[in-house]
mmCIF file of C-alpha atoms in Angstrom:
data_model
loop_
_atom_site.group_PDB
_atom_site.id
_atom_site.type_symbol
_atom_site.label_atom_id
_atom_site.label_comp_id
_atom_site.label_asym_id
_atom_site.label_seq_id
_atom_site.Cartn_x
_atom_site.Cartn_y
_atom_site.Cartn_z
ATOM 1 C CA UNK W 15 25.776 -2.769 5.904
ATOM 2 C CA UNK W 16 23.109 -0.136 6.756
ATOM 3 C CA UNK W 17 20.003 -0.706 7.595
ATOM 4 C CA UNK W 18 16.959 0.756 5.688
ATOM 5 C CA UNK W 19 15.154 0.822 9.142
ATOM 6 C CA UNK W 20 15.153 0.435 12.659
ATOM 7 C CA UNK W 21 13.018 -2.313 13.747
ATOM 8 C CA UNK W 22 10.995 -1.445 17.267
ATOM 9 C CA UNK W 23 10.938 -3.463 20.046
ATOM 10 C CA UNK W 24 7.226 -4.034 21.598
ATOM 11 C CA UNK W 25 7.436 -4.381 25.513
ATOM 12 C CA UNK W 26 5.344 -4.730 28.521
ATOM 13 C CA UNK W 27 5.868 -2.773 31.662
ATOM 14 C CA UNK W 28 6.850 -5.179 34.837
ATOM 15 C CA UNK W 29 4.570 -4.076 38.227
ATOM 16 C CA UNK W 30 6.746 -2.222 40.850
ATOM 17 C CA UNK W 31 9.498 -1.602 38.720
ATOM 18 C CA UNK W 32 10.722 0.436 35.803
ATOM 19 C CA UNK W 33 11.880 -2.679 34.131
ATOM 20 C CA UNK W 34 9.923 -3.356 30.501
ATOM 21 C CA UNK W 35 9.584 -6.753 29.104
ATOM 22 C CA UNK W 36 11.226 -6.822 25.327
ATOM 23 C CA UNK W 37 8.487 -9.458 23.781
ATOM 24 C CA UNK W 38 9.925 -11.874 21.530
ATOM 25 C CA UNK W 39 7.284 -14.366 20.033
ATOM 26 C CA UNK W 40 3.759 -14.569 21.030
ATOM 27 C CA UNK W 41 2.065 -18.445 21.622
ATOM 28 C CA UNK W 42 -0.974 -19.289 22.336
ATOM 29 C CA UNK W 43 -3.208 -22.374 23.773
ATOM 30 C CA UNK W 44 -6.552 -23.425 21.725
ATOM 31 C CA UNK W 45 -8.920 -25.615 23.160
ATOM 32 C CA UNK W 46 -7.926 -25.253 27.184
ATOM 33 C CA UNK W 47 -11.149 -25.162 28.936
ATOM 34 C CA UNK W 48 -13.290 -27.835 28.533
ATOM 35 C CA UNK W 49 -16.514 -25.607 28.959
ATOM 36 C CA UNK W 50 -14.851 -23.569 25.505
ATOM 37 C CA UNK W 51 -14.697 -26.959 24.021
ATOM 38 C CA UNK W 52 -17.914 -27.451 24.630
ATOM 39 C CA UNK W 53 -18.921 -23.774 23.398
ATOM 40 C CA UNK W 54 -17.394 -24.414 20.314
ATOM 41 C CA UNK W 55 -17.690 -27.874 19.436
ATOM 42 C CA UNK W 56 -14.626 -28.934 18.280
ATOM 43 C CA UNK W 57 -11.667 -31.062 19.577
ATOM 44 C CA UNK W 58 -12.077 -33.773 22.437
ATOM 45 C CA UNK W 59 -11.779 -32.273 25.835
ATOM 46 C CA UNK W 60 -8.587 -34.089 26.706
ATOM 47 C CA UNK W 61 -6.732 -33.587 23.055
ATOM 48 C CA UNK W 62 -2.752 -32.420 23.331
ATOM 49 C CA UNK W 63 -2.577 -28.602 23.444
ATOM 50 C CA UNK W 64 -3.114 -26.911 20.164
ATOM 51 C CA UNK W 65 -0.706 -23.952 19.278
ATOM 52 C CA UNK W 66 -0.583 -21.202 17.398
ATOM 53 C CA UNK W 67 1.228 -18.086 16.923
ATOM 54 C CA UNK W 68 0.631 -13.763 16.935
ATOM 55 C CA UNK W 69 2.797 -11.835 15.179
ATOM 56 C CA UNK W 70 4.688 -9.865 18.585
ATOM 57 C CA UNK W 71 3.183 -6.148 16.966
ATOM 58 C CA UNK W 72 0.108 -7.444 17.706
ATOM 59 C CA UNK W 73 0.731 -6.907 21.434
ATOM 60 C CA UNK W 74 -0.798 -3.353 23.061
ATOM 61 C CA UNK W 75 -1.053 -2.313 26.627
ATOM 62 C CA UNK W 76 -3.138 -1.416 28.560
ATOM 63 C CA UNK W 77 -5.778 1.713 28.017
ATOM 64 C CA UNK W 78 -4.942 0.684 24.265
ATOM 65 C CA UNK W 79 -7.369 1.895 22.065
ATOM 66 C CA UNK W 80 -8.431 -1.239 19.581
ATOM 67 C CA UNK W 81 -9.485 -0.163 16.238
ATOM 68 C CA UNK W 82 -12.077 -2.767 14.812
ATOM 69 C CA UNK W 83 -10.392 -4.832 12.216
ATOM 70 C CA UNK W 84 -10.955 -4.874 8.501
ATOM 71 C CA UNK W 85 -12.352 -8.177 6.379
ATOM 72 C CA UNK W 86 -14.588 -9.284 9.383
ATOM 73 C CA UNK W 87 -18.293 -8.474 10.921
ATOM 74 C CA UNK W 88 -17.802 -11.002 13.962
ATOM 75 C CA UNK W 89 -14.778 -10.205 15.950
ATOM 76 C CA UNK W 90 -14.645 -11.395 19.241
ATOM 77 C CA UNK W 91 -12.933 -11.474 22.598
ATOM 78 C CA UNK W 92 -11.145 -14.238 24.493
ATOM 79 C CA UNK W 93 -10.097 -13.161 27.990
ATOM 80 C CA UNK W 94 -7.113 -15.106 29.105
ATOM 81 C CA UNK W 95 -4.045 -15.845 31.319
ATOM 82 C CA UNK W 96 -0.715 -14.888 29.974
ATOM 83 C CA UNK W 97 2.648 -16.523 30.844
ATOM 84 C CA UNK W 98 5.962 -14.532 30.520
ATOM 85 C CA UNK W 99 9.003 -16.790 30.180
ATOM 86 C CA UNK W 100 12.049 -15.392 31.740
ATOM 87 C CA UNK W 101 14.501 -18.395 30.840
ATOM 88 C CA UNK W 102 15.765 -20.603 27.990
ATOM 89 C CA UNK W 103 14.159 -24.027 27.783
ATOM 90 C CA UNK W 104 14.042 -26.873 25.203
ATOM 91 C CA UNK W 105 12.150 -30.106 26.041
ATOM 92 C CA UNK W 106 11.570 -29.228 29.618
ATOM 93 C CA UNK W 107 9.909 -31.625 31.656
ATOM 94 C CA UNK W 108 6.660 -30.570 34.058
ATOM 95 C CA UNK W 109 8.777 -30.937 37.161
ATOM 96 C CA UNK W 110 10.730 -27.984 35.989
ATOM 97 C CA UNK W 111 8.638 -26.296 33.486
ATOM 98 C CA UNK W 112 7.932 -23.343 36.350
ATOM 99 C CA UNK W 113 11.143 -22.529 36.190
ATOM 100 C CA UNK W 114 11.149 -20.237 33.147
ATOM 101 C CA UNK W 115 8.304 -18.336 34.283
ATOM 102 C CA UNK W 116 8.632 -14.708 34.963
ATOM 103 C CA UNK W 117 5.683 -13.802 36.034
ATOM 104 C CA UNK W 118 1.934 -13.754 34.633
ATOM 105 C CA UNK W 119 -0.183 -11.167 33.196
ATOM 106 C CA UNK W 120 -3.788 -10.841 31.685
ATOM 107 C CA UNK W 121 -4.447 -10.917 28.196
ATOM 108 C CA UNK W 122 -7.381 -11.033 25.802
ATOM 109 C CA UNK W 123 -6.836 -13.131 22.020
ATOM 110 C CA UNK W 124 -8.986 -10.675 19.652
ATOM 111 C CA UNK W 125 -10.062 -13.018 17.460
ATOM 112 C CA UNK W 126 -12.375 -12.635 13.687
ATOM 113 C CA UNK W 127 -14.446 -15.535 14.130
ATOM 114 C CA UNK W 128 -16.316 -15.598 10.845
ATOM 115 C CA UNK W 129 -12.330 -16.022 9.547
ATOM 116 C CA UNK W 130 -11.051 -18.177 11.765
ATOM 117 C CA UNK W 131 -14.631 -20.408 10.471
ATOM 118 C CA UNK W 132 -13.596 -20.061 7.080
ATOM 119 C CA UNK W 133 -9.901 -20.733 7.509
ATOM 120 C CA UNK W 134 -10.900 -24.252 9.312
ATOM 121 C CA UNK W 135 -13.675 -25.311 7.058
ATOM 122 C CA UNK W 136 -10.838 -24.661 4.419
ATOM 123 C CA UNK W 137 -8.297 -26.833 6.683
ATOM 124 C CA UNK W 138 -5.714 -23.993 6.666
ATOM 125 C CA UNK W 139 -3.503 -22.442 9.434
ATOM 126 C CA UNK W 140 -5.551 -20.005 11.489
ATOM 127 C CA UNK W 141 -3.576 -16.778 10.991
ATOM 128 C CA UNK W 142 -6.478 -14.711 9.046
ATOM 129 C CA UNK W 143 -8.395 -15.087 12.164
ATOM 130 C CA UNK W 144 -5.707 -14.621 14.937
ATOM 131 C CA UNK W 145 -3.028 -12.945 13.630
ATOM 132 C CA UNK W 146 -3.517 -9.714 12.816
ATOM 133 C CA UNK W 147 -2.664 -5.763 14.322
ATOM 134 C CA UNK W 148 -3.634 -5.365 17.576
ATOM 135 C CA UNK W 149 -4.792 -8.479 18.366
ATOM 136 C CA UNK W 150 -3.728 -9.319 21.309
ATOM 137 C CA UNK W 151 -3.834 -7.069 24.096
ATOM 138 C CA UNK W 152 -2.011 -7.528 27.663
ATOM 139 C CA UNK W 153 -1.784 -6.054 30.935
ATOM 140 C CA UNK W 154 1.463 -5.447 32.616
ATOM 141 C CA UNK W 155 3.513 -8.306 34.168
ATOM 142 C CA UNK W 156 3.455 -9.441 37.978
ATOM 143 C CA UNK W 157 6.478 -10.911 39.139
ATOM 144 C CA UNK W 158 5.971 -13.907 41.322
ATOM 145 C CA UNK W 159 2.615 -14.217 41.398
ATOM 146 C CA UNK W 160 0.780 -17.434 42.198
ATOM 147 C CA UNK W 161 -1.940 -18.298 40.005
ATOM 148 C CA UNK W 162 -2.600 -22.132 40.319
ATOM 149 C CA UNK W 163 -6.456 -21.522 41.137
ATOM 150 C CA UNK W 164 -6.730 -17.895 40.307
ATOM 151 C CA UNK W 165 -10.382 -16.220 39.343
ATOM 152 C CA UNK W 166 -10.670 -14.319 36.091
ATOM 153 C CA UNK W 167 -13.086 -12.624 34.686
ATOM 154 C CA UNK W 168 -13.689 -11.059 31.158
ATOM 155 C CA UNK W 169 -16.316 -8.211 31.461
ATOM 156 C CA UNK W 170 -17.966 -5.563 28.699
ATOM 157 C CA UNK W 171 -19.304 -2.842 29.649
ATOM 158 C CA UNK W 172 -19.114 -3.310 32.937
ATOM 159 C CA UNK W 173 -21.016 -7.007 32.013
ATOM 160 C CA UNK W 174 -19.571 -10.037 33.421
ATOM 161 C CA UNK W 175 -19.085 -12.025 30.010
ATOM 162 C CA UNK W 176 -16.696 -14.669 31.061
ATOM 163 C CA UNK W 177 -15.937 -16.481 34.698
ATOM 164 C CA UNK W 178 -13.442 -18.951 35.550
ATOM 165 C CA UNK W 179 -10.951 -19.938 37.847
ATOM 166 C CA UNK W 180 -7.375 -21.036 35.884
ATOM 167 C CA UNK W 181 -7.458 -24.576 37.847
ATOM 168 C CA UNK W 182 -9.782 -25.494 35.265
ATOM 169 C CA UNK W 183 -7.279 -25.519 32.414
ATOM 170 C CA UNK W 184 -7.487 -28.858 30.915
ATOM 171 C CA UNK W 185 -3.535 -27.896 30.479
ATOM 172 C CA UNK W 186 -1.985 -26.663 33.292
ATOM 173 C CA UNK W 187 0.702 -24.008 33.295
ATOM 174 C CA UNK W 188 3.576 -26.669 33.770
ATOM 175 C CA UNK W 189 2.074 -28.706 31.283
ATOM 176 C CA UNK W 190 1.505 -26.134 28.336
ATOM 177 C CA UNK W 191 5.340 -25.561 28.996
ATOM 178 C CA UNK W 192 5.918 -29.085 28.276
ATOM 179 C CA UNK W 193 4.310 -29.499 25.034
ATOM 180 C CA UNK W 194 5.218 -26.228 23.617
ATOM 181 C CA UNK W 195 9.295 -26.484 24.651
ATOM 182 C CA UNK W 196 8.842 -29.816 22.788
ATOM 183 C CA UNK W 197 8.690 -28.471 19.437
ATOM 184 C CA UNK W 198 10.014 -24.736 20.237
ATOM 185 C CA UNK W 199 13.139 -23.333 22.009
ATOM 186 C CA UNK W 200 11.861 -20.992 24.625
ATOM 187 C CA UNK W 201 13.267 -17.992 25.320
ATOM 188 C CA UNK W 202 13.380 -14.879 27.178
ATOM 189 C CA UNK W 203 10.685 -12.052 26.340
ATOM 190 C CA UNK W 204 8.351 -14.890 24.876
ATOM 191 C CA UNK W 205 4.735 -14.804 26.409
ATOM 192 C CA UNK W 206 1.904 -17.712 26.188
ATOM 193 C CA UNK W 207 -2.155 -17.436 25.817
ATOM 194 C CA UNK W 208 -3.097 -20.218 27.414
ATOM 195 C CA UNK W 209 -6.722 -20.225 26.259
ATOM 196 C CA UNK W 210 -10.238 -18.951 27.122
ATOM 197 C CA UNK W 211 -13.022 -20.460 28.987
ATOM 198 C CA UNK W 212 -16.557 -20.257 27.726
ATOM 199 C CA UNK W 213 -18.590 -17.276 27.084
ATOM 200 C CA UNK W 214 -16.626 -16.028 24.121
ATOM 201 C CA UNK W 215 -18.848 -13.002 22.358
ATOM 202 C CA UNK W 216 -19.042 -10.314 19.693
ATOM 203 C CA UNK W 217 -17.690 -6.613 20.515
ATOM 204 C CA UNK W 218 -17.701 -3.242 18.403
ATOM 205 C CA UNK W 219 -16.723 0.302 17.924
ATOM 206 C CA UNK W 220 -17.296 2.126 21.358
ATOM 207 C CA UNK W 221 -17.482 -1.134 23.936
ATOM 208 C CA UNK W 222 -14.414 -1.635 26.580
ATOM 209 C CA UNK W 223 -13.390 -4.713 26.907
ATOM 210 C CA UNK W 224 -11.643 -5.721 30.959
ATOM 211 C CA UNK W 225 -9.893 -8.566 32.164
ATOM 212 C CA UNK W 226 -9.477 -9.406 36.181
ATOM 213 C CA UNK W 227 -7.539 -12.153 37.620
ATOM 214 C CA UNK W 228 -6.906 -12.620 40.680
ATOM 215 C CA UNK W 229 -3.595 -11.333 42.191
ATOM 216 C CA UNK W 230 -2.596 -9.679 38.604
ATOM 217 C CA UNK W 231 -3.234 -6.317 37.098
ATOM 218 C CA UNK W 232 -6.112 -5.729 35.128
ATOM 219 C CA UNK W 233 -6.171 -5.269 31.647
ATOM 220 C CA UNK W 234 -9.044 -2.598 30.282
ATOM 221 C CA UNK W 235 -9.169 -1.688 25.879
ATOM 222 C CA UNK W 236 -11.531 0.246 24.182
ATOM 223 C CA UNK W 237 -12.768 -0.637 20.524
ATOM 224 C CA UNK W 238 -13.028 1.790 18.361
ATOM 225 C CA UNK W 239 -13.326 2.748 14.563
ATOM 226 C CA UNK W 240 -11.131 1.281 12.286
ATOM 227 C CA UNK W 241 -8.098 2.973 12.180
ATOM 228 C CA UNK W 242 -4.818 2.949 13.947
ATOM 229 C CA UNK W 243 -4.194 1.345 17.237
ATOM 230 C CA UNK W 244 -3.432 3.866 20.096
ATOM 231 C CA UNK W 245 -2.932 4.349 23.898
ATOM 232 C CA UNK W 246 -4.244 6.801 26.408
#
């Protein structure tokens, strides 16, 4: 049998080494801060994680330059933590959930709102408003890193947008491995959004869009015109 293509691999680079991280599906957390809860209104603040999935194209490094998407005028930022899992799990319990973990990253879930709206008031899955190219940008993996109470920060412009610390996931890290190895197998090269605090805003053609968390690389894209995604 030949193939009529090659399929590409997206990866992430790993800090302090010339390893890359082959991504193989891309979860992420809804509803994880109660302050985003809040923000939004929708959900209880203590409802079982919410999942949902990015296609793992969507993923582009940092320096990536974001074109704005088509078929929205209110796309937004999310700035998050990322997980990297590192080890095959299936109905892992919390006291052992750390174990896959890899390492951590920053991330941001580029979201169009005004779809995501329309695909709930329609009570259908969320992918118009999550899932499309470029959509979910993320820094480069730290190895080891200890995160438990970690600051981040999602800034525009140089303008602090979004504070937090990660202790204030209504799901910790442990947990969200839990839930989500309950109705997946995990694997290697699989990374997890695990949700954005409050402060979630509009961005456009020109703005750059940074992520800081403590003890991790930071994670800096650029919007631009629509077009093709590309990196400096």
């Amino acid at each position: 049998m030949t193939l009529l293509f090659s399929p590409s691999t997206v990866s992430l680079p790993v800090v302090g080494t010339a390893d890359r991280f082959p991504v193989r599906r891309v979860y992420c957390v809804g509803r994880n801060y109660v302050d985003h809860v809040r923000e939004m209104k929708e959900g209880d603040e203590r409802d079982d994680p919410f999942f949902f999935q990015k296609p793992a194209d969507a993923i582009v490094e940092d320096g990536a330059r974001v074109p704005y998407p088509p078929r929205t005028e209110d796309f937004q930022f999310e700035g998050e933590l990322v997980v990297a899992i590192g080890a095959e799990g299936v109905d892992v319990p919390a006291g052992r959930a750390l174990e896959l973990v890899l390492g951590y990253a920053a991330g941001i879930d580029l979201t169009r709102r005004d779809r995501q709206r329309d695909c709930r008031e329609r009570q259908i899955s969320w992918e118009a408003g999550k899932a499309f190219d470029a959509s979910a940008p993320c820094g480069p993996i730290t190895r080891g890193a200890d995160v438990g109470e970690a600051g981040l920060t999602l800034s525009v412009n140089g303008e602090v947008r979004q504070r937090t610390r990660t202790g204030l996931m209504i799901w910790n890290v442990a947990e969200i491995i839990t839930h989500l190895s309950a109705d997946y197998r995990l694997m290697p090269g699989d990374l997890v959004y695990t949700g954005t605090p409050a402060g979630v805003g509009a961005v456009g053609p020109g703005d750059v869009v940074r992520v800081d968390i403590d003890g991790l690389e930071p994670l800096s894209v650029t919007i631009t015109e629509s077009g093709s995604h590309e990196t400096d």
